[in-house]
Amino acid sequence: MNIGEIARRSGVSRSTVSYALSGKRRVSKVTQQRIQAVIDELGYRPNATARALKEGRTRTIGLVIPPAGRRLTDMQLGFVASVVDAAGRADLDVLLSPSGGEHDRSFERMVGGKRVDGVVLMEIRLEDDRVTRLRQTGLPFVGIGRTNRPEEMSWVDIDYETLISRCVHHLADLGHRRIALVNRSAELVAAGYGPGHRAQTGFARAVAERGLDSVQKCCADDAQSGVACVEALLGEHPGLTAIATINEAAMPGMYRALEQAGLAVPRDFSVAGVAAQHWAENLHPPLTAADVPADELGARAVELLIQRIADPATPHLNLLLAPAISLRGTTGPARPRDPVS
Amino acid sequence: MNIGEIARRSGVSRSTVSYALSGKRRVSKVTQQRIQAVIDELGYRPNATARALKEGRTRTIGLVIPPAGRRLTDMQLGFVASVVDAAGRADLDVLLSPSGGEHDRSFERMVGGKRVDGVVLMEIRLEDDRVTRLRQTGLPFVGIGRTNRPEEMSWVDIDYETLISRCVHHLADLGHRRIALVNRSAELVAAGYGPGHRAQTGFARAVAERGLDSVQKCCADDAQSGVACVEALLGEHPGLTAIATINEAAMPGMYRALEQAGLAVPRDFSVAGVAAQHWAENLHPPLTAADVPADELGARAVELLIQRIADPATPHLNLLLAPAISLRGTTGPARPRDPVS
DNA sequence: TTGTAGGCGTTATCAC
DNA sequence: GTGATAACGCCTACAA
């Protein structure tokens, strides 16, 4: 079932059918109707592959997500959902590539094989081979996140450095003197994951500015690791009264460990973080956090990408968000731990 | 940059380059190396679109997920992850289509435009237009879930009817006489969502077999709705001592409502359900539940699909899983509520 | 061992 | 207002 068959049955040429469909050339009303009748009868739809070959574009964007095996955080999920949603609104399809490091087969198929018109890249590292590869091919792409040389690409990102710094200042304002940073997983940070490093930077800066005692810890992205992490922190640092974190997925476990240690939040212990708005609101208790508008970010990334696809010569655009901290009741005045009971 | 360019620079014909690449014909060592050198130098990769057009297949499968706007449950997420993972292992790419009802544009592009070699369908309804459409086009597809006429398609599914029935029997064995079923959202059930209906059936059957008092309630897929749902149940049914549920996403809220009502689990109130294994284990407290192996299910769906793509005449295969209930401590002997305090 | 040529299904240019 | 025809880039009979 192809355009030739429709043409034959309608008694016209293939080009006429094509034009009847696209409207790029006037077609007489009668032939138009005759063609439409045949199309409806046979349920014909143009072959997208042939069209893509002819037009030189696939009307598809690639979405590179963290590699298989790792569970997506709520924020990442929000990115994916909003990218897919925004693409759909623009009648673009989304091809998924779960790939992390270099030489990933699905990534290479997508990029090398020109399967997509552009790419949205998630979980970018400070040095990122995928960015290098994409720049080399000239395929339009937009990062949700950025590398060490952000001026070389288009991206949207969260200003983790500023946000974690604000968390620390907020906690310091409440009188906390010993604060811990709970980061993402050690592997991720070791691999040069941007937010992990920038959170460290912002934390270190704010802690220095306020002259606080501090400790940093990496923690895998799950509840159990959150429990272990906080247990360790409490054990090793008796004076600790507050945590700042960018690790959403570990939060439920962190709460649990505090509870089991007999520490009430925010009476005995404060927690502030950076998290997807939806997630922060639905935690129990709701987390005082810089609310990352994950949905908006994905949509903006797609907008930028569509722009770059339309005109690859567009200068690179960036969007660095530093959403305000929403107070939700997990932070309060510092109170020494282990009071003489 | 195409195969002709490589051929020209290597001083051979296009077919020789093609054969050098595919290995389907012997090529002398010297030409082989000359060609390879040029390819490496220019970084040539065959155009996937052209290849797809020629070969009549795209090496891509479609994955139809619940429509945008709704958040995926942990189980659905597990399906997506395992489908993507399994597809990747078979060097297949995954095209995403978030579409629910009928006449969805992205679904129609995917199916009508022959953008994929086969489709994995999620969240199937008892009567499902997408299934009708796929059957009509003849495109191979596999459901994660099944319609009213399961013999007409290939699918993998969870036997919610049996599992909820087992939950009820388990609770009845513990002495519970008044049990509630917390279902998925009213919209989903009204739309003919299979698991919702089959859970009702299994619940009704088991309740009748054991002569129990019962109540069924729909609940949206989020924590807040879980709170509201359980509050309503406790208020309207003072004798209630146990809940059976298939609503993962509402679980945290259900726990919270019980806690706020002063009911300890499992001492004062029991909960059993059907949930992704990963989710049940990580709830706090871990949920006594029939552990759905979401990862396996997605992988099996892809296996079936690959089989159907290879040979569309394969008879339909099914896989109906009824995993055992893992006791994790949210169910215990019935104890009357509102004891004279 | 290599080259020639046709065709996958579509769009768009040119001609009538 | 409509038709013939040449691409798009690749694969693969068929020929040499």
XYZ file of C-alpha atoms (C1' of nucleotides) in Angstrom:
714
model
C 0.000 0.000 0.000
C 1.845 3.043 -1.250
C 1.253 6.303 -3.004
C 1.519 4.649 -6.403
C -1.345 2.334 -5.585
C -3.518 5.260 -4.533
C -2.581 7.078 -7.723
C -3.475 4.091 -9.875
C -6.840 3.567 -8.234
C -7.656 7.254 -8.422
C -6.631 7.448 -12.040
C -4.072 10.187 -11.412
C -0.307 10.414 -11.084
C 1.642 9.928 -7.893
C 2.558 13.566 -7.779
C -1.077 14.574 -7.781
C -1.750 12.325 -4.836
C 1.239 13.761 -3.066
C 0.041 17.296 -3.672
C -3.508 16.453 -2.711
C -2.109 15.289 0.604
C 0.302 18.128 1.241
C -1.749 20.937 -0.250
C 1.411 22.417 -1.754
C -0.203 22.685 -5.150
C -3.773 23.313 -6.157
C -5.750 20.192 -7.012
C -9.220 20.337 -8.545
C -12.022 19.597 -6.193
C -13.162 16.484 -7.999
C -9.771 14.790 -8.157
C -9.183 15.837 -4.576
C -12.340 14.035 -3.520
C -11.694 11.006 -5.674
C -8.241 10.646 -4.156
C -9.515 11.164 -0.635
C -12.153 8.502 -1.162
C -9.561 5.961 -2.234
C -7.299 6.909 0.652
C -10.090 6.524 3.146
C -11.124 3.229 1.657
C -7.670 1.731 1.778
C -6.554 3.527 4.917
C -3.406 4.781 3.261
C -0.783 6.701 5.248
C 2.471 7.959 3.732
C 5.526 5.969 4.715
C 7.472 8.015 7.207
C 10.793 6.411 6.325
C 10.544 7.265 2.645
C 9.465 10.762 3.480
C 12.358 11.154 5.879
C 14.827 9.985 3.262
C 13.485 12.383 0.701
C 13.158 15.361 3.008
C 16.394 14.830 4.834
C 14.804 14.999 8.240
C 13.103 12.463 10.430
C 10.749 14.625 12.516
C 12.181 12.797 15.479
C 14.317 13.943 18.353
C 16.559 11.740 20.414
C 16.407 11.722 24.176
C 19.498 10.431 25.919
C 18.671 9.210 29.397
C 20.872 7.705 32.118
C 21.944 4.179 31.215
C 19.882 1.100 31.904
C 20.160 -0.432 35.309
C 19.959 2.822 37.166
C 16.551 3.977 38.304
C 15.540 7.440 37.268
C 15.028 9.971 40.004
C 11.749 11.792 40.216
C 13.390 14.861 38.733
C 14.798 12.943 35.799
C 11.389 11.404 35.296
C 9.952 14.885 35.190
C 12.483 15.832 32.512
C 11.612 12.822 30.403
C 7.884 13.382 30.733
C 8.092 17.031 29.819
C 10.443 16.447 26.901
C 8.133 13.786 25.504
C 5.152 16.000 26.092
C 6.689 19.091 24.499
C 7.907 17.058 21.535
C 4.426 15.649 21.059
C 2.929 19.101 20.991
C 5.323 19.935 18.151
C 4.431 16.688 16.356
C 7.887 15.331 16.930
C 8.505 11.752 17.925
C 11.010 10.792 20.581
C 13.639 8.112 20.203
C 15.096 6.916 23.487
C 18.739 6.143 24.075
C 19.783 4.928 27.495
C 23.476 5.633 27.388
C 26.050 6.906 29.751
C 29.690 6.796 28.848
C 31.327 6.642 25.480
C 30.834 4.316 22.531
C 27.327 3.412 23.419
C 25.707 1.510 20.581
C 22.282 3.051 20.778
C 23.742 6.518 21.047
C 25.937 5.886 18.054
C 23.047 4.480 16.005
C 21.008 7.531 16.788
C 23.676 10.103 16.092
C 25.846 8.428 13.478
C 22.918 6.956 11.607
C 21.129 10.299 11.485
C 18.060 8.759 12.982
C 17.041 12.038 14.594
C 16.976 15.723 13.761
C 18.320 16.706 17.133
C 19.124 15.437 20.585
C 18.265 16.296 24.162
C 21.027 15.142 26.462
C 20.460 14.361 30.133
C 22.865 13.828 32.997
C 25.758 15.599 31.370
C 29.218 15.365 32.859
C 31.751 18.180 33.148
C 33.714 16.407 30.440
C 31.283 14.538 28.291
C 32.163 12.368 25.308
C 28.642 12.551 24.008
C 28.830 16.307 23.812
C 32.124 16.018 21.982
C 30.637 13.570 19.548
C 27.547 15.659 18.928
C 29.570 18.789 18.360
C 31.736 16.907 15.917
C 28.772 15.670 13.875
C 27.081 19.041 13.883
C 23.775 17.512 14.923
C 21.728 20.060 16.865
C 21.512 19.250 20.551
C 20.512 20.790 23.832
C 21.670 19.719 27.252
C 19.646 19.420 30.394
C 22.810 20.175 32.279
C 26.116 21.540 30.992
C 29.781 20.698 30.695
C 32.883 22.516 31.847
C 32.708 24.717 28.786
C 29.087 25.766 28.797
C 29.563 28.465 26.187
C 30.115 25.772 23.585
C 26.607 24.383 23.720
C 22.950 25.180 24.263
C 21.565 24.073 27.581
C 19.107 24.501 30.392
C 20.270 23.778 33.908
C 19.697 24.185 37.592
C 22.132 26.375 39.448
C 23.018 23.817 42.080
C 25.937 25.841 43.284
C 23.769 28.803 44.162
C 20.933 26.705 45.496
C 23.005 24.613 47.863
C 24.726 27.765 48.985
C 21.338 29.279 49.773
C 20.339 26.192 51.708
C 23.456 26.498 53.833
C 22.864 30.193 54.468
C 19.281 29.499 55.409
C 20.393 26.839 57.870
C 23.130 29.075 59.223
C 20.577 31.836 59.711
C 18.654 29.414 61.897
C 21.713 28.946 64.046
C 23.037 25.666 62.678
C 26.814 25.422 62.984
C 27.478 21.874 61.818
C 25.979 21.006 58.514
C 26.369 18.048 56.186
C 26.010 17.907 52.427
C 24.488 14.703 51.139
C 25.499 14.441 47.522
C 24.570 12.004 44.749
C 26.404 8.704 44.390
C 30.178 8.500 44.614
C 30.347 6.951 41.147
C 28.400 9.792 39.623
C 30.528 12.430 41.317
C 33.710 10.573 40.396
C 32.517 10.480 36.793
C 32.383 14.247 36.832
C 28.653 14.683 37.157
C 28.124 18.439 37.075
C 25.476 18.972 39.755
C 27.474 16.877 42.194
C 30.548 19.001 41.721
C 28.757 22.318 41.645
C 26.871 21.421 44.805
C 30.210 20.725 46.476
C 31.527 24.076 45.340
C 28.501 26.005 46.548
C 28.493 24.128 49.823
C 32.157 24.753 50.457
C 31.808 28.425 49.654
C 28.816 29.053 51.907
C 30.284 27.033 54.732
C 33.458 29.104 54.542
C 31.528 32.359 54.366
C 29.644 31.465 57.505
C 32.533 29.786 59.286
C 30.678 26.527 59.809
C 31.762 23.015 60.575
C 30.919 20.831 57.661
C 31.090 17.395 56.174
C 30.295 16.076 52.720
C 29.088 12.607 51.893
C 28.116 10.829 48.730
C 25.064 8.613 48.790
C 23.571 6.285 46.224
C 20.167 7.186 44.779
C 17.901 5.067 46.891
C 16.199 5.008 50.258
C 18.367 2.336 51.821
C 21.520 4.251 51.053
C 19.873 7.296 52.554
C 19.354 5.420 55.796
C 22.946 4.232 55.877
C 24.292 7.638 54.991
C 22.464 9.470 57.737
C 23.236 6.777 60.297
C 26.894 7.179 59.477
C 26.717 10.956 59.629
C 24.985 10.960 62.998
C 27.444 8.472 64.378
C 30.559 10.202 63.135
C 29.474 13.770 63.783
C 27.614 14.091 67.074
C 27.334 17.853 66.718
C 25.534 17.701 63.404
C 22.146 19.431 63.385
C 21.314 19.920 59.740
C 21.618 18.441 56.283
C 21.586 20.050 52.876
C 21.062 17.670 49.986
C 20.565 17.304 46.269
C 19.786 13.623 46.562
C 16.043 13.310 46.119
C 15.909 9.570 45.931
C 17.685 9.103 49.245
C 15.362 11.480 51.105
C 12.821 8.942 52.344
C 15.639 6.906 53.824
C 17.196 9.955 55.390
C 13.924 10.796 57.095
C 13.672 7.244 58.337
C 17.149 7.243 59.818
C 16.481 10.512 61.637
C 13.257 9.132 63.013
C 14.941 5.974 64.188
C 17.609 8.042 65.871
C 14.816 9.721 67.790
C 15.347 13.038 66.064
C 12.202 14.960 65.169
C 12.250 17.162 62.087
C 12.472 20.126 62.327
C 12.555 20.269 66.109
C 15.791 18.369 66.611
C 17.202 18.335 63.126
C 16.791 20.369 59.957
C 16.841 19.292 56.336
C 16.863 21.454 53.232
C 17.481 20.469 49.680
C 17.056 20.806 45.964
C 14.329 18.650 44.483
C 11.603 18.472 41.902
C 8.726 20.546 43.194
C 6.310 17.650 42.920
C 8.628 15.444 44.942
C 9.340 17.955 47.684
C 5.638 18.578 48.172
C 4.775 14.918 48.407
C 7.442 13.862 50.819
C 6.323 13.329 54.348
C 6.950 15.743 55.855
C 7.098 18.052 52.826
C 10.645 19.157 52.236
C 11.902 22.709 52.502
C 13.636 22.901 49.174
C 14.540 24.862 46.107
C 11.749 23.697 43.824
C 13.104 22.560 40.499
C 10.436 23.038 37.847
C 11.342 19.849 36.025
C 8.382 20.102 33.695
C 9.299 23.556 32.542
C 12.922 22.654 32.063
C 12.222 19.784 29.684
C 9.821 21.898 27.684
C 12.365 24.690 27.403
C 15.020 22.264 26.268
C 12.754 21.100 23.465
C 11.995 24.691 22.491
C 15.682 25.468 22.233
C 16.248 22.299 20.248
C 13.470 23.046 17.786
C 14.981 26.462 17.290
C 18.423 25.004 16.627
C 17.008 22.453 14.210
C 15.219 25.199 12.309
C 18.380 27.293 12.201
C 21.582 25.563 13.282
C 23.420 28.857 13.044
C 21.469 30.268 15.976
C 23.876 31.397 18.669
C 23.876 29.141 21.698
C 21.251 29.944 24.280
C 21.277 29.047 27.943
C 18.839 29.002 30.776
C 20.178 28.747 34.299
C 17.434 28.483 36.883
C 17.815 29.220 40.557
C 14.306 28.772 41.914
C 13.530 30.147 45.351
C 13.552 27.949 48.403
C 10.046 27.048 49.524
C 9.743 26.772 53.263
C 7.741 23.672 54.047
C 8.679 22.950 57.597
C 11.726 20.716 57.610
C 13.991 23.479 58.832
C 13.896 25.172 62.194
C 16.109 26.785 64.829
C 19.179 24.783 65.750
C 18.992 22.836 68.960
C 21.943 20.975 70.360
C 21.774 17.239 69.935
C 22.033 14.767 72.773
C 20.710 17.074 75.431
C 21.341 15.767 78.917
C 18.203 13.731 79.017
C 28.675 12.208 3.390
C 27.263 9.048 1.890
C 28.325 5.719 0.559
C 28.973 7.168 -2.879
C 31.474 9.607 -1.448
C 33.323 6.815 0.298
C 33.307 4.793 -2.912
C 34.694 7.677 -4.933
C 37.495 8.384 -2.493
C 38.388 4.724 -2.240
C 38.363 4.300 -5.989
C 35.767 1.525 -5.890
C 32.071 1.183 -6.583
C 29.353 1.821 -4.043
C 28.464 -1.834 -3.883
C 31.980 -2.730 -2.897
C 31.810 -0.305 -0.020
C 28.470 -1.710 0.994
C 29.808 -5.250 0.907
C 32.943 -4.262 2.738
C 30.706 -2.941 5.465
C 28.222 -5.789 5.633
C 30.626 -8.638 4.923
C 28.028 -10.295 2.703
C 30.504 -10.683 -0.086
C 34.221 -11.243 -0.060
C 36.332 -8.149 -0.548
C 40.074 -8.294 -1.116
C 42.173 -7.357 1.817
C 43.679 -4.307 0.172
C 40.417 -2.748 -0.972
C 38.931 -3.595 2.394
C 41.678 -1.659 4.121
C 41.579 1.223 1.683
C 37.864 1.578 2.221
C 38.173 1.290 5.964
C 40.811 3.990 5.995
C 38.552 6.398 4.140
C 35.637 5.547 6.379
C 37.687 6.144 9.480
C 39.036 9.369 8.120
C 35.652 10.785 7.272
C 33.783 9.142 10.110
C 31.206 7.698 7.778
C 28.153 5.821 9.123
C 25.423 4.428 6.875
C 22.214 6.419 6.920
C 19.678 4.483 8.942
C 16.707 5.970 7.128
C 17.910 4.903 3.711
C 18.708 1.479 4.998
C 15.290 1.201 6.578
C 13.602 2.186 3.359
C 15.544 -0.353 1.374
C 15.197 -3.180 3.860
C 11.600 -2.526 4.726
C 12.244 -2.476 8.427
C 13.338 0.187 10.837
C 15.017 -1.818 13.596
C 12.886 0.176 15.960
C 10.051 -0.815 18.222
C 7.350 1.477 19.479
C 6.506 1.721 23.149
C 3.077 3.098 23.932
C 2.970 4.522 27.431
C 0.131 6.159 29.371
C -0.635 9.621 28.020
C 1.217 12.743 29.037
C 0.070 14.489 32.154
C -0.277 11.354 34.162
C 2.671 10.286 36.263
C 3.897 6.768 35.739
C 3.640 4.395 38.651
C 6.729 2.623 39.817
C 5.519 -0.546 38.137
C 4.959 1.198 34.814
C 8.383 2.723 35.157
C 9.774 -0.748 35.631
C 8.050 -1.860 32.448
C 9.471 1.025 30.474
C 12.959 0.514 31.813
C 12.973 -3.184 31.090
C 11.498 -2.784 27.620
C 14.116 -0.200 26.730
C 16.815 -2.354 28.224
C 15.733 -5.532 26.458
C 15.355 -3.687 23.170
C 18.837 -2.285 23.547
C 20.286 -5.730 24.090
C 18.724 -6.752 20.771
C 20.088 -3.604 19.086
C 16.613 -2.239 18.637
C 15.781 1.379 19.229
C 12.673 2.477 21.069
C 10.259 5.113 19.851
C 7.993 6.488 22.543
C 4.335 7.278 22.095
C 2.443 8.676 25.042
C -1.107 7.928 24.004
C -4.228 6.770 25.685
C -7.502 6.862 23.833
C -8.174 6.795 20.143
C -6.894 8.928 17.300
C -3.742 9.921 19.034
C -1.418 11.658 16.628
C 1.829 10.156 17.811
C 0.313 6.688 17.878
C -1.001 7.133 14.377
C 2.334 8.429 13.097
C 4.070 5.445 14.577
C 1.648 2.817 13.354
C 0.260 4.322 10.152
C 3.597 5.707 9.044
C 5.306 2.365 9.600
C 7.909 4.019 11.768
C 8.420 0.850 13.778
C 8.683 -2.878 13.206
C 6.474 -3.683 16.151
C 4.811 -2.207 19.192
C 4.683 -2.855 22.908
C 1.417 -1.595 24.316
C 1.008 -0.589 27.961
C -2.063 0.100 30.058
C -4.450 -1.784 27.813
C -8.191 -1.495 28.319
C -10.718 -4.306 28.088
C -11.876 -2.705 24.861
C -8.947 -0.938 23.325
C -8.982 1.040 20.101
C -5.239 0.816 19.801
C -5.406 -2.946 19.772
C -8.109 -2.801 17.109
C -5.992 -0.483 15.022
C -2.871 -2.585 15.370
C -4.699 -5.758 14.466
C -6.128 -4.040 11.434
C -2.714 -2.893 10.195
C -1.119 -6.247 10.835
C 1.806 -4.636 12.636
C 3.242 -7.067 15.191
C 2.473 -6.047 18.736
C 2.569 -7.378 22.257
C 0.546 -6.108 25.171
C 1.673 -5.627 28.714
C -1.878 -6.277 29.743
C -4.732 -7.741 27.696
C -8.183 -6.944 26.380
C -11.503 -8.714 26.777
C -10.538 -11.087 24.019
C -7.051 -12.111 25.042
C -6.842 -14.959 22.554
C -6.657 -12.421 19.736
C -3.309 -11.017 20.737
C 0.067 -11.750 22.279
C 0.536 -10.449 25.776
C 2.150 -10.693 29.153
C 0.107 -9.770 32.172
C -0.319 -9.962 35.903
C -3.185 -12.072 37.164
C -4.706 -9.359 39.305
C -7.872 -11.357 39.806
C -6.036 -14.251 41.391
C -3.640 -12.048 43.308
C -6.252 -9.847 44.920
C -8.242 -12.953 45.715
C -5.200 -14.392 47.457
C -4.729 -11.197 49.421
C -8.299 -11.413 50.653
C -7.920 -15.061 51.620
C -4.710 -14.286 53.429
C -6.415 -11.503 55.376
C -9.447 -13.679 56.075
C -7.138 -16.399 57.376
C -5.847 -13.856 59.852
C -9.360 -13.274 61.088
C -10.245 -10.091 59.225
C -13.959 -9.855 58.515
C -14.264 -6.391 57.020
C -11.934 -5.691 54.177
C -11.659 -2.861 51.680
C -10.314 -2.947 48.151
C -8.473 0.205 47.138
C -8.489 0.264 43.365
C -6.844 2.558 40.819
C -8.497 5.820 39.797
C -12.188 6.005 39.005
C -11.421 7.361 35.531
C -9.157 4.453 34.738
C -11.670 1.899 35.941
C -14.484 3.664 34.110
C -12.368 3.585 30.959
C -12.276 -0.190 31.225
C -8.772 -0.577 32.557
C -8.285 -4.310 32.844
C -6.435 -4.684 36.155
C -8.995 -2.467 37.853
C -11.852 -4.645 36.689
C -10.126 -7.956 37.281
C -9.143 -6.862 40.777
C -12.809 -6.099 41.457
C -13.802 -9.514 40.208
C -11.223 -11.352 42.275
C -12.060 -9.297 45.317
C -15.788 -9.921 44.996
C -15.256 -13.635 44.522
C -12.970 -14.094 47.505
C -15.124 -11.942 49.721
C -18.143 -14.039 48.794
C -16.271 -17.292 49.339
C -15.296 -16.208 52.822
C -18.530 -14.463 53.658
C -16.841 -11.163 54.478
C -18.082 -7.623 54.714
C -16.466 -5.591 52.036
C -16.204 -2.238 50.380
C -14.506 -1.118 47.194
C -13.087 2.303 46.527
C -11.296 3.916 43.649
C -8.362 6.150 44.387
C -6.227 8.356 42.194
C -2.584 7.390 41.742
C -0.940 9.660 44.266
C -0.182 9.913 47.955
C -2.681 12.642 48.744
C -5.535 10.665 47.272
C -4.365 7.696 49.313
C -4.703 9.761 52.464
C -8.181 10.927 51.534
C -9.271 7.471 50.506
C -8.244 5.795 53.739
C -9.645 8.623 55.848
C -12.975 8.156 54.099
C -12.863 4.397 54.515
C -12.079 4.594 58.206
C -14.801 7.137 58.745
C -17.483 5.324 56.831
C -16.626 1.793 57.929
C -15.714 1.668 61.596
C -15.390 -2.105 61.568
C -12.771 -2.116 58.837
C -9.526 -3.823 59.798
C -7.754 -4.495 56.527
C -7.126 -3.212 53.046
C -6.180 -5.000 49.859
C -4.890 -2.789 47.094
C -3.424 -2.623 43.627
C -2.720 1.075 43.917
C 1.014 1.399 44.463
C 1.217 5.127 44.110
C -1.381 5.750 46.816
C 0.352 3.505 49.340
C 2.497 6.123 51.070
C -0.606 8.218 51.623
C -2.543 5.228 52.905
C 0.165 4.521 55.464
C 0.095 8.129 56.527
C -3.661 8.187 57.032
C -3.515 5.036 59.127
C -0.750 6.502 61.215
C -2.674 9.717 61.736
C -5.717 7.716 62.757
C -3.549 6.165 65.423
C -3.623 2.755 63.829
C -0.374 0.820 63.911
C 0.386 -1.554 61.056
C 0.088 -4.493 61.395
C -0.999 -4.448 65.023
C -4.247 -2.542 64.535
C -4.672 -2.705 60.810
C -3.452 -4.908 57.974
C -2.528 -4.020 54.420
C -1.745 -6.352 51.539
C -1.370 -5.572 47.896
C 0.018 -6.108 44.476
C 3.058 -4.023 43.648
C 6.365 -3.963 41.862
C 8.790 -5.925 43.977
C 11.213 -3.038 44.195
C 8.463 -0.735 45.408
C 7.027 -3.105 48.000
C 10.466 -3.674 49.484
C 11.262 -0.003 49.723
C 8.057 1.164 51.283
C 8.230 1.910 54.949
C 7.190 -0.437 56.371
C 7.835 -2.906 53.543
C 4.541 -4.069 52.106
C 3.234 -7.603 52.228
C 2.451 -7.993 48.567
C 2.380 -10.134 45.494
C 5.683 -9.081 43.968
C 5.259 -8.132 40.347
C 8.549 -8.735 38.527
C 8.170 -5.652 36.352
C 11.654 -6.028 34.908
C 11.036 -9.544 33.768
C 7.676 -8.700 32.281
C 9.006 -5.970 30.023
C 11.836 -8.180 28.866
C 9.442 -11.007 28.075
C 7.201 -8.660 26.128
C 10.144 -7.650 23.976
C 11.104 -11.284 23.453
C 7.612 -12.095 22.262
C 7.622 -9.069 20.016
C 10.947 -9.934 18.437
C 9.582 -13.386 17.767
C 6.457 -11.988 16.114
C 8.483 -9.567 14.018
C 10.693 -12.417 12.833
C 7.665 -14.534 12.013
C 4.302 -12.760 12.106
C 2.562 -16.079 11.588
C 3.645 -17.306 15.004
C 0.594 -18.294 17.022
C -0.192 -15.858 19.797
C 1.657 -16.496 23.017
C 0.669 -15.385 26.470
C 2.266 -15.162 29.851
C 0.043 -14.710 32.870
C 2.003 -14.273 36.053
C 0.643 -14.826 39.531
C 3.676 -14.269 41.736
C 3.501 -15.460 45.316
C 2.704 -13.087 48.138
C 5.789 -12.104 50.101
C 5.091 -11.606 53.762
C 6.835 -8.447 54.871
C 4.983 -7.545 57.996
C 2.057 -5.342 57.071
C -0.486 -8.049 57.813
C -1.311 -9.552 61.171
C -4.148 -11.036 63.201
C -7.337 -9.014 63.153
C -7.988 -6.879 66.182
C -11.192 -4.936 66.638
C -10.864 -1.223 66.068
C -11.841 1.403 68.572
C -11.232 -0.722 71.648
C -12.766 0.785 74.767
C -9.758 2.882 75.489
C 37.091 -9.947 -6.936
C 34.517 -6.069 -8.543
C 31.038 -3.084 -11.129
C 26.262 -1.845 -12.978
C 21.745 -0.896 -12.252
C 17.194 -1.094 -10.247
C 14.202 -0.099 -6.681
C 12.512 0.848 -1.656
C 8.205 5.240 -1.316
C 8.276 9.855 -1.226
C 8.659 14.786 -2.738
C 9.454 18.344 -5.941
C 11.133 20.203 -10.348
C 10.102 20.667 -14.829
C 7.170 20.299 -18.617
C 2.633 20.238 -20.715
C -4.654 21.401 -13.280
C -1.916 17.397 -14.046
C 2.025 13.997 -15.410
C 6.541 12.264 -16.072
C 10.840 11.896 -13.804
C 14.785 12.584 -10.994
C 16.513 12.406 -6.790
C 17.155 11.009 -1.300
C 21.139 6.806 0.324
C 21.220 2.280 0.638
C 21.267 -2.798 -0.578
C 21.617 -6.575 -3.631
C 20.560 -9.301 -7.731
C 22.899 -9.843 -11.941
C 26.921 -9.337 -14.936
C 31.596 -9.344 -15.886
